[in-house]
């Protein structure tokens, strides 16, 4: 785990200067907590897998769950997700506001694999908070932002809450005062089939059902979250994974770490040649997809340390290696 004294966390004013500095930090791949109308979010550039990996590291999340991407306006949202008539109707009625829509990924979307946990869907929201909207506009890109707290702790609604959990772990907190709603956004999935309520939150179910003209189905749970609030399977390659491999066997492709398979003739992707766990996390889903696209039927996975982000990487790989029906 990160040493909480490793860096100073700056408390930035919610003025033009503070927002400009925060936007610069985000563009540089650093973490900035900011207020929304629900809770404080821990923001990182959603297109930068290395920055997203640092969110998981700072929060101590036990697995790579999908993150909500916050955007400044509907045009930005449409570049990331595919909107049908239902999605457009909900967005026009409740955005900006405490509603997250989980939509099919748009062609050319910028939100990275790690922020989506390897899924072909994306969670999008336009927050109804002037500081958040100004920051998103200044950053000029989607910002992945789960709640700005240690995973499992109470969600933060003031800068003091953020600093109590994440002081020394992140670059800055924008001081926007206390949050107004204090509970997370409602999450609705608009994928194949009827709309589903994944998580109740700031927009009441009744208001959504009245607009849609039908009842929302409740999410069905399984092993892993499709978004915050829904359990479903994460992306897994078609090939069979052999974990903790010390070398490559005949017919195996390799998912390496730290150069263990260096010089092997088989197709190999090294998550991090220098053994950097944040780099490995950033590359994980991209390399799994690359092995899939290359037709790998057997994949040897080098040992990865269990400390820090290694816990989440190993959790994800164990799930990918589990027997499938």
mmCIF file with all atom_site columns, C-alpha atoms in Angstrom, residues 237 239-273 283-304 317:
data_model
loop_
_atom_site.group_PDB
_atom_site.id
_atom_site.type_symbol
_atom_site.label_atom_id
_atom_site.label_alt_id
_atom_site.label_comp_id
_atom_site.label_asym_id
_atom_site.label_entity_id
_atom_site.label_seq_id
_atom_site.pdbx_PDB_ins_code
_atom_site.Cartn_x
_atom_site.Cartn_y
_atom_site.Cartn_z
_atom_site.occupancy
_atom_site.B_iso_or_equiv
_atom_site.pdbx_formal_charge
_atom_site.auth_seq_id
_atom_site.auth_comp_id
_atom_site.auth_asym_id
_atom_site.auth_atom_id
_atom_site.pdbx_PDB_model_num
ATOM 1  C CA . UNK A 1 237 ? -10.129 -14.176 -23.383 1.00 0.00 ? 237 UNK A CA 1
ATOM 2  C CA . UNK A 1 239 ? -7.936  -18.975 -24.592 1.00 0.00 ? 239 UNK A CA 1
ATOM 3  C CA . UNK A 1 240 ? -7.246  -21.061 -21.481 1.00 0.00 ? 240 UNK A CA 1
ATOM 4  C CA . UNK A 1 241 ? -5.012  -19.298 -18.938 1.00 0.00 ? 241 UNK A CA 1
ATOM 5  C CA . UNK A 1 242 ? -2.301  -21.100 -16.945 1.00 0.00 ? 242 UNK A CA 1
ATOM 6  C CA . UNK A 1 243 ? -1.377  -18.903 -13.988 1.00 0.00 ? 243 UNK A CA 1
ATOM 7  C CA . UNK A 1 244 ? 1.973   -18.706 -12.186 1.00 0.00 ? 244 UNK A CA 1
ATOM 8  C CA . UNK A 1 245 ? 3.865   -20.049 -15.193 1.00 0.00 ? 245 UNK A CA 1
ATOM 9  C CA . UNK A 1 246 ? 7.648   -20.119 -14.836 1.00 0.00 ? 246 UNK A CA 1
ATOM 10 C CA . UNK A 1 247 ? 8.150   -20.796 -18.554 1.00 0.00 ? 247 UNK A CA 1
ATOM 11 C CA . UNK A 1 248 ? 6.257   -21.340 -21.799 1.00 0.00 ? 248 UNK A CA 1
ATOM 12 C CA . UNK A 1 249 ? 5.087   -24.756 -22.877 1.00 0.00 ? 249 UNK A CA 1
ATOM 13 C CA . UNK A 1 250 ? 4.652   -25.849 -26.451 1.00 0.00 ? 250 UNK A CA 1
ATOM 14 C CA . UNK A 1 251 ? 1.628   -24.205 -28.074 1.00 0.00 ? 251 UNK A CA 1
ATOM 15 C CA . UNK A 1 252 ? 1.309   -21.475 -25.448 1.00 0.00 ? 252 UNK A CA 1
ATOM 16 C CA . UNK A 1 253 ? 1.318   -17.727 -25.950 1.00 0.00 ? 253 UNK A CA 1
ATOM 17 C CA . UNK A 1 254 ? 2.649   -15.668 -23.050 1.00 0.00 ? 254 UNK A CA 1
ATOM 18 C CA . UNK A 1 255 ? 1.385   -12.923 -20.758 1.00 0.00 ? 255 UNK A CA 1
ATOM 19 C CA . UNK A 1 256 ? 4.658   -11.933 -19.155 1.00 0.00 ? 256 UNK A CA 1
ATOM 20 C CA . UNK A 1 257 ? 5.724   -9.773  -16.204 1.00 0.00 ? 257 UNK A CA 1
ATOM 21 C CA . UNK A 1 258 ? 9.241   -8.569  -15.599 1.00 0.00 ? 258 UNK A CA 1
ATOM 22 C CA . UNK A 1 259 ? 10.798  -10.240 -18.636 1.00 0.00 ? 259 UNK A CA 1
ATOM 23 C CA . UNK A 1 260 ? 10.490  -13.818 -17.375 1.00 0.00 ? 260 UNK A CA 1
ATOM 24 C CA . UNK A 1 261 ? 9.659   -15.112 -20.882 1.00 0.00 ? 261 UNK A CA 1
ATOM 25 C CA . UNK A 1 262 ? 12.218  -12.928 -22.667 1.00 0.00 ? 262 UNK A CA 1
ATOM 26 C CA . UNK A 1 263 ? 13.650  -14.600 -25.746 1.00 0.00 ? 263 UNK A CA 1
ATOM 27 C CA . UNK A 1 264 ? 10.756  -17.020 -26.157 1.00 0.00 ? 264 UNK A CA 1
ATOM 28 C CA . UNK A 1 265 ? 9.785   -17.709 -29.749 1.00 0.00 ? 265 UNK A CA 1
ATOM 29 C CA . UNK A 1 266 ? 6.053   -17.733 -28.959 1.00 0.00 ? 266 UNK A CA 1
ATOM 30 C CA . UNK A 1 267 ? 3.895   -14.600 -29.109 1.00 0.00 ? 267 UNK A CA 1
ATOM 31 C CA . UNK A 1 268 ? 4.368   -12.819 -25.791 1.00 0.00 ? 268 UNK A CA 1
ATOM 32 C CA . UNK A 1 269 ? 3.119   -9.579  -24.305 1.00 0.00 ? 269 UNK A CA 1
ATOM 33 C CA . UNK A 1 270 ? 4.964   -8.270  -21.239 1.00 0.00 ? 270 UNK A CA 1
ATOM 34 C CA . UNK A 1 271 ? 2.660   -6.394  -18.854 1.00 0.00 ? 271 UNK A CA 1
ATOM 35 C CA . UNK A 1 272 ? 5.689   -4.550  -17.511 1.00 0.00 ? 272 UNK A CA 1
ATOM 36 C CA . UNK A 1 273 ? 9.265   -5.453  -18.494 1.00 0.00 ? 273 UNK A CA 1
ATOM 37 C CA . UNK A 1 283 ? -1.806  -2.951  -19.932 1.00 0.00 ? 283 UNK A CA 1
ATOM 38 C CA . UNK A 1 284 ? -3.839  -5.873  -18.586 1.00 0.00 ? 284 UNK A CA 1
ATOM 39 C CA . UNK A 1 285 ? -7.076  -5.708  -20.602 1.00 0.00 ? 285 UNK A CA 1
ATOM 40 C CA . UNK A 1 286 ? -5.380  -4.393  -23.735 1.00 0.00 ? 286 UNK A CA 1
ATOM 41 C CA . UNK A 1 287 ? -2.949  -7.317  -23.800 1.00 0.00 ? 287 UNK A CA 1
ATOM 42 C CA . UNK A 1 288 ? -5.655  -9.884  -23.050 1.00 0.00 ? 288 UNK A CA 1
ATOM 43 C CA . UNK A 1 289 ? -7.572  -8.552  -26.047 1.00 0.00 ? 289 UNK A CA 1
ATOM 44 C CA . UNK A 1 290 ? -4.453  -8.629  -28.202 1.00 0.00 ? 290 UNK A CA 1
ATOM 45 C CA . UNK A 1 291 ? -3.863  -12.295 -27.340 1.00 0.00 ? 291 UNK A CA 1
ATOM 46 C CA . UNK A 1 292 ? -7.500  -13.027 -28.151 1.00 0.00 ? 292 UNK A CA 1
ATOM 47 C CA . UNK A 1 293 ? -7.289  -11.230 -31.488 1.00 0.00 ? 293 UNK A CA 1
ATOM 48 C CA . UNK A 1 294 ? -4.101  -13.176 -32.256 1.00 0.00 ? 294 UNK A CA 1
ATOM 49 C CA . UNK A 1 295 ? -5.966  -16.455 -31.850 1.00 0.00 ? 295 UNK A CA 1
ATOM 50 C CA . UNK A 1 296 ? -4.166  -17.701 -28.725 1.00 0.00 ? 296 UNK A CA 1
ATOM 51 C CA . UNK A 1 297 ? -5.851  -20.852 -27.392 1.00 0.00 ? 297 UNK A CA 1
ATOM 52 C CA . UNK A 1 298 ? -3.455  -21.406 -24.468 1.00 0.00 ? 298 UNK A CA 1
ATOM 53 C CA . UNK A 1 299 ? -1.912  -18.548 -22.492 1.00 0.00 ? 299 UNK A CA 1
ATOM 54 C CA . UNK A 1 300 ? 0.829   -18.896 -19.888 1.00 0.00 ? 300 UNK A CA 1
ATOM 55 C CA . UNK A 1 301 ? 0.744   -16.086 -17.316 1.00 0.00 ? 301 UNK A CA 1
ATOM 56 C CA . UNK A 1 302 ? 3.945   -15.270 -15.442 1.00 0.00 ? 302 UNK A CA 1
ATOM 57 C CA . UNK A 1 303 ? 3.793   -14.908 -11.624 1.00 0.00 ? 303 UNK A CA 1
ATOM 58 C CA . UNK A 1 304 ? 2.759   -11.433 -10.489 1.00 0.00 ? 304 UNK A CA 1
ATOM 59 C CA . UNK A 1 317 ? -6.573  -13.132 -13.834 1.00 0.00 ? 317 UNK A CA 1
#
